[in-house]
Tab-separated table of C-alpha atoms and ligand atoms in Angstrom:
chain	number	residue	atom	x	y	z
A	1330	MET	CA	75.622	124.706	65.518
A	1331	GLU	CA	78.318	124.657	68.187
A	1332	PHE	CA	78.621	127.323	70.849
A	1333	GLU	CA	82.423	126.993	70.659
A	1334	ASN	CA	82.376	128.250	67.056
A	1335	ILE	CA	80.960	131.612	68.077
A	1336	LYS	CA	83.643	134.317	67.987
A	1337	GLY	CA	81.681	137.541	67.662
A	1338	VAL	CA	78.538	139.208	68.986
A	1339	ILE	CA	76.673	141.934	67.105
A	1340	PHE	CA	74.342	144.190	69.066
A	1341	ASP	CA	71.425	146.395	68.237
A	1342	LEU	CA	71.458	149.476	70.488
A	1343	ASP	CA	68.020	150.899	71.265
A	1344	GLY	CA	66.099	148.441	73.447
A	1345	VAL	CA	69.023	146.006	73.754
A	1346	ILE	CA	71.889	147.993	75.273
A	1347	SER	CA	70.135	151.175	76.359
A	1348	ASN	CA	66.566	151.981	77.276
A	1349	THR	CA	66.482	154.562	74.467
A	1350	SER	CA	63.556	152.890	72.647
A	1351	ARG	CA	61.359	154.758	75.083
A	1352	LEU	CA	63.065	158.056	74.204
A	1353	HIS	CA	62.603	157.503	70.458
A	1354	SER	CA	59.020	156.562	71.128
A	1355	ASP	CA	58.300	159.644	73.289
A	1356	ALA	CA	59.826	161.918	70.648
A	1357	TRP	CA	57.782	160.272	67.840
A	1358	HIS	CA	54.672	160.530	69.980
A	1359	GLN	CA	55.099	164.332	69.875
A	1360	VAL	CA	55.316	164.210	66.068
A	1361	ALA	CA	52.209	162.005	65.875
A	1362	ASP	CA	50.310	164.506	68.013
A	1363	LYS	CA	51.501	167.353	65.795
A	1364	VAL	CA	50.312	165.727	62.542
A	1365	GLY	CA	47.175	164.211	64.079
A	1366	THR	CA	48.018	160.490	64.035
A	1367	GLU	CA	46.686	158.521	66.976
A	1368	TRP	CA	49.606	157.187	69.045
A	1369	THR	CA	49.193	153.501	69.838
A	1370	GLU	CA	51.384	150.764	71.318
A	1371	SER	CA	51.201	148.924	68.014
A	1372	LEU	CA	52.414	151.956	66.011
A	1373	SER	CA	55.201	152.476	68.529
A	1374	ASN	CA	56.299	148.835	68.107
A	1375	LYS	CA	56.220	149.119	64.316
A	1376	LEU	CA	58.794	151.922	64.453
A	1377	LYS	CA	61.406	149.853	66.304
A	1378	GLY	CA	64.519	149.478	64.171
A	1379	VAL	CA	63.101	151.662	61.397
A	1380	SER	CA	65.185	154.611	60.112
A	1381	ARG	CA	64.250	158.190	60.955
A	1382	MET	CA	62.555	159.011	57.633
A	1383	GLY	CA	61.022	155.524	57.463
A	1384	SER	CA	59.490	156.045	60.898
A	1385	LEU	CA	58.022	159.397	59.869
A	1386	GLU	CA	56.481	157.793	56.769
A	1387	LEU	CA	54.849	155.111	58.941
A	1388	ILE	CA	53.379	157.786	61.238
A	1389	LEU	CA	52.011	159.728	58.279
A	1390	GLN	CA	50.713	156.586	56.553
A	1391	ALA	CA	48.851	155.562	59.715
A	1392	SER	CA	46.410	158.392	58.996
A	1393	SER	CA	46.878	158.511	55.196
A	1394	LEU	CA	48.755	161.793	55.467
A	1395	GLU	CA	51.871	160.940	53.464
A	1396	SER	CA	50.874	163.086	50.466
A	1397	HIS	CA	49.843	166.030	52.670
A	1398	TYR	CA	53.451	166.908	53.410
A	1399	ASN	CA	56.107	167.799	50.856
A	1400	ASP	CA	59.721	166.655	51.158
A	1401	GLN	CA	60.848	169.813	52.880
A	1402	GLN	CA	58.060	169.604	55.464
A	1403	LYS	CA	58.925	165.942	56.083
A	1404	GLN	CA	62.572	166.887	56.570
A	1405	GLU	CA	61.489	169.526	59.076
A	1406	LEU	CA	59.325	167.064	61.039
A	1407	ALA	CA	62.183	164.540	61.137
A	1408	HIS	CA	64.632	167.273	62.129
A	1409	ASP	CA	62.371	168.383	65.008
A	1410	LYS	CA	61.993	164.792	66.196
A	1411	ASN	CA	65.746	164.356	66.201
A	1412	LYS	CA	66.283	167.604	68.097
A	1413	ASP	CA	63.784	166.453	70.709
A	1414	TYR	CA	65.413	162.984	70.871
A	1415	LEU	CA	68.921	164.428	71.244
A	1416	ARG	CA	67.733	166.693	74.050
A	1417	ARG	CA	66.548	163.541	75.852
A	1418	VAL	CA	69.831	161.730	75.045
A	1419	GLU	CA	71.797	164.443	76.837
A	1420	ASN	CA	70.206	163.296	80.118
A	1421	LEU	CA	71.327	159.680	79.688
A	1422	THR	CA	73.690	158.208	82.256
A	1423	LYS	CA	75.022	154.763	83.155
A	1424	ASN	CA	71.625	154.177	84.798
A	1425	ASP	CA	70.115	153.930	81.322
A	1426	ILE	CA	72.100	150.812	80.456
A	1427	LEU	CA	69.615	147.934	80.421
A	1428	PRO	CA	69.989	145.436	83.316
A	1429	GLY	CA	72.847	142.947	83.000
A	1430	ILE	CA	74.236	144.438	79.773
A	1431	GLU	CA	77.415	145.864	81.218
A	1432	SER	CA	78.399	142.592	82.904
A	1433	PHE	CA	77.501	140.671	79.717
A	1434	LEU	CA	79.755	142.982	77.663
A	1435	GLU	CA	82.503	142.560	80.250
A	1436	SER	CA	82.285	138.765	80.123
A	1437	LEU	CA	82.382	138.856	76.304
A	1438	LYS	CA	85.467	141.050	76.434
A	1439	GLN	CA	87.180	138.796	79.007
A	1440	ASN	CA	86.473	135.831	76.730
A	1441	HIS	CA	87.868	137.640	73.647
A	1442	TYR	CA	84.716	137.834	71.567
A	1443	GLY	CA	84.658	140.452	68.810
A	1444	LEU	CA	81.972	143.062	69.516
A	1445	ALA	CA	80.149	145.160	66.940
A	1446	LEU	CA	77.205	147.539	66.913
A	1447	ALA	CA	74.538	147.297	64.197
A	1448	SER	CA	72.057	150.072	64.969
A	1449	SER	CA	70.004	151.978	62.394
A	1450	SER	CA	70.454	155.082	64.519
A	1451	LYS	CA	72.699	157.913	63.390
A	1452	ASN	CA	72.963	158.854	67.060
A	1453	SER	CA	74.371	155.584	68.359
A	1454	ALA	CA	77.915	156.854	68.995
A	1455	ARG	CA	76.511	159.686	71.140
A	1456	VAL	CA	74.275	157.285	73.103
A	1457	LEU	CA	77.194	154.890	73.760
A	1458	GLU	CA	79.305	157.808	74.911
A	1459	LYS	CA	76.621	159.100	77.295
A	1460	ILE	CA	76.124	155.677	78.902
A	1461	GLY	CA	79.879	155.032	79.021
A	1462	LEU	CA	80.055	151.883	76.869
A	1463	SER	CA	81.898	153.120	73.756
A	1464	HIS	CA	85.118	151.301	74.666
A	1465	TYR	CA	83.496	147.871	74.279
A	1466	PHE	CA	82.778	148.315	70.570
A	1467	SER	CA	85.686	148.018	68.193
A	1468	GLU	CA	83.290	148.129	65.235
A	1469	ILE	CA	80.242	150.326	64.693
A	1470	VAL	CA	78.354	150.070	61.406
A	1471	ASP	CA	77.708	153.500	59.895
A	1472	PRO	CA	74.019	153.391	58.873
A	1473	THR	CA	74.490	156.315	56.451
A	1474	LYS	CA	76.705	154.070	54.296
A	1475	LEU	CA	74.064	151.360	53.862
A	1476	SER	CA	71.711	151.118	50.920
A	1477	LYS	CA	68.974	149.191	52.727
A	1478	GLY	CA	67.689	149.202	56.295
A	1479	LYS	CA	66.484	146.312	58.470
A	1480	PRO	CA	64.982	143.757	57.643
A	1481	ASP	CA	67.570	143.670	54.836
A	1482	PRO	CA	70.653	141.659	55.962
A	1483	GLU	CA	73.088	144.419	54.921
A	1484	ILE	CA	73.640	145.965	58.358
A	1485	PHE	CA	74.366	142.671	60.187
A	1486	ALA	CA	76.366	141.274	57.253
A	1487	THR	CA	78.462	144.474	57.304
A	1488	ALA	CA	79.044	144.129	61.049
A	1489	ALA	CA	80.304	140.544	60.629
A	1490	LYS	CA	82.620	141.723	57.845
A	1491	LEU	CA	83.986	144.512	60.040
A	1492	LEU	CA	84.728	141.858	62.683
A	1493	ARG	CA	86.403	139.765	59.935
A	1494	LEU	CA	84.192	136.849	60.888
A	1495	ALA	CA	82.002	134.543	58.845
A	1496	PRO	CA	78.313	135.130	59.709
A	1497	GLU	CA	78.118	131.565	61.090
A	1498	LYS	CA	80.632	132.567	63.766
A	1499	CYS	CA	78.485	135.430	65.061
A	1500	LEU	CA	75.439	136.018	67.232
A	1501	GLY	CA	73.101	138.951	66.605
A	1502	ILE	CA	70.967	140.470	69.360
A	1503	GLU	CA	67.796	142.465	68.661
A	1504	ASP	CA	64.547	143.600	70.263
A	1505	ALA	CA	62.686	144.319	67.000
A	1506	VAL	CA	61.024	141.860	64.617
A	1507	MET	CA	62.659	143.519	61.613
A	1508	GLY	CA	66.004	143.336	63.361
A	1509	ILE	CA	65.622	139.576	63.914
A	1510	GLN	CA	64.693	139.192	60.240
A	1511	SER	CA	67.815	141.132	59.264
A	1512	ILE	CA	70.033	138.879	61.437
A	1513	ASN	CA	68.449	135.705	60.090
A	1514	ALA	CA	68.753	136.876	56.490
A	1515	ALA	CA	72.465	137.540	57.110
A	1516	ASN	CA	72.803	133.890	58.152
A	1517	ILE	CA	73.715	134.897	61.697
A	1518	PHE	CA	72.220	133.180	64.760
A	1519	SER	CA	69.571	135.505	66.220
A	1520	ILE	CA	68.814	136.241	69.864
A	1521	GLY	CA	65.642	138.190	70.603
A	1522	ILE	CA	65.031	140.307	73.692
A	1523	GLY	CA	61.364	140.592	74.584
A	1524	ASP	CA	58.140	138.701	73.968
A	1525	LYS	CA	58.704	135.262	72.410
A	1526	ASN	CA	55.322	135.391	70.672
A	1527	ILE	CA	56.308	138.590	68.878
A	1528	LEU	CA	59.938	137.607	68.248
A	1529	ASN	CA	59.009	134.090	67.132
A	1530	GLU	CA	61.512	134.086	64.256
A	1531	ALA	CA	64.480	134.385	66.633
A	1532	GLY	CA	66.818	131.451	67.375
A	1533	ILE	CA	66.482	132.080	71.119
A	1534	VAL	CA	64.368	134.639	72.959
A	1535	PHE	CA	65.163	136.021	76.402
A	1536	GLU	CA	62.395	137.913	78.105
A	1537	ASN	CA	64.779	140.612	79.300
A	1538	THR	CA	68.423	141.629	79.121
A	1539	GLU	CA	69.166	140.272	82.588
A	1540	LEU	CA	68.852	136.756	81.173
A	1541	LEU	CA	71.403	137.522	78.482
A	1542	THR	CA	74.463	135.687	79.823
A	1543	LEU	CA	77.058	133.474	78.166
A	1544	SER	CA	75.985	130.510	80.286
A	1545	ASN	CA	72.300	130.919	79.317
A	1546	ILE	CA	73.257	131.098	75.647
A	1547	ARG	CA	75.587	128.118	76.000
A	1548	SER	CA	72.919	126.005	77.686
A	1549	HIS	CA	70.549	126.697	74.781
A	1550	PHE	CA	73.159	125.367	72.329
A	1551	ASP	CA	73.952	122.354	74.550
A	1552	LYS	CA	70.275	121.338	74.596
A	1553	LYS	CA	70.152	121.083	70.826
B	1301	G6P	C1	66.846	152.641	65.800
B	1301	G6P	C2	65.591	152.816	66.624
B	1301	G6P	C3	64.526	153.544	65.858
B	1301	G6P	C4	65.093	154.823	65.231
B	1301	G6P	C5	66.245	154.473	64.317
B	1301	G6P	C6	66.884	155.716	63.682
B	1301	G6P	O1	66.654	151.607	64.901
B	1301	G6P	O2	65.087	151.552	67.039
B	1301	G6P	O3	63.479	153.858	66.737
B	1301	G6P	O4	64.097	155.499	64.495
B	1301	G6P	O5	67.231	153.819	65.080
B	1301	G6P	O6	67.444	156.509	64.698
B	1301	G6P	P1	68.009	157.971	64.525
B	1301	G6P	O7	68.645	158.248	65.859
B	1301	G6P	O8	69.007	157.943	63.421
B	1301	G6P	O9	66.864	158.865	64.227
B	1302	MG	MG1	66.200	148.052	68.924
């Protein structure tokens, strides 16, 4: 695969562009406390990239509580979590952009790459607005229009289509295992942000967003 063939970059949001993974996690922690599920690092990691209702199910399943709540009660728990999350989102500023992301986006724009957002979050437009990065993204996948969430390829495949690019001409960037699986299944080259032992299915892994630069990506391709 040639670096020169890459024409578009598709981003996850939470944990890649903004430090909002922590906000989701803090809000879910409250729900876990309410229903009596022990909050652990491993449970928190499992929720990354998972839809709102999917995340609630995982929290309930962790203490075999899924049949203790009816649909309406589940809706209420998810609604409360979202209210709590949105309250936290209102305090976001440019300082919540992860290190190096703004200059990476700027260099992509200067070099005429197509940019798309592929987040499972229904709140992504609000988050981008609060951190002042909306103008970089010509295409944002609407997760309410998808039939399957990550790790299904649908969300990344849709983003490539919106960019009018073949998947082979795109890069996908994710911090969650299921996100990497979604990118790979869409036949897009995957870049993981985080621990390389956890994100071992990714094409390249950078330990943090500061390392995410065009020259670091290019040098990975040149080595091959
Ligand atoms: C992202 C986050 C998840 C979150 C999901 C849905 O994938 O990584 O933690 O649960 O979006 O977000 P929403 O804002 O729609 O509840
Ligand atoms: Mg993420």
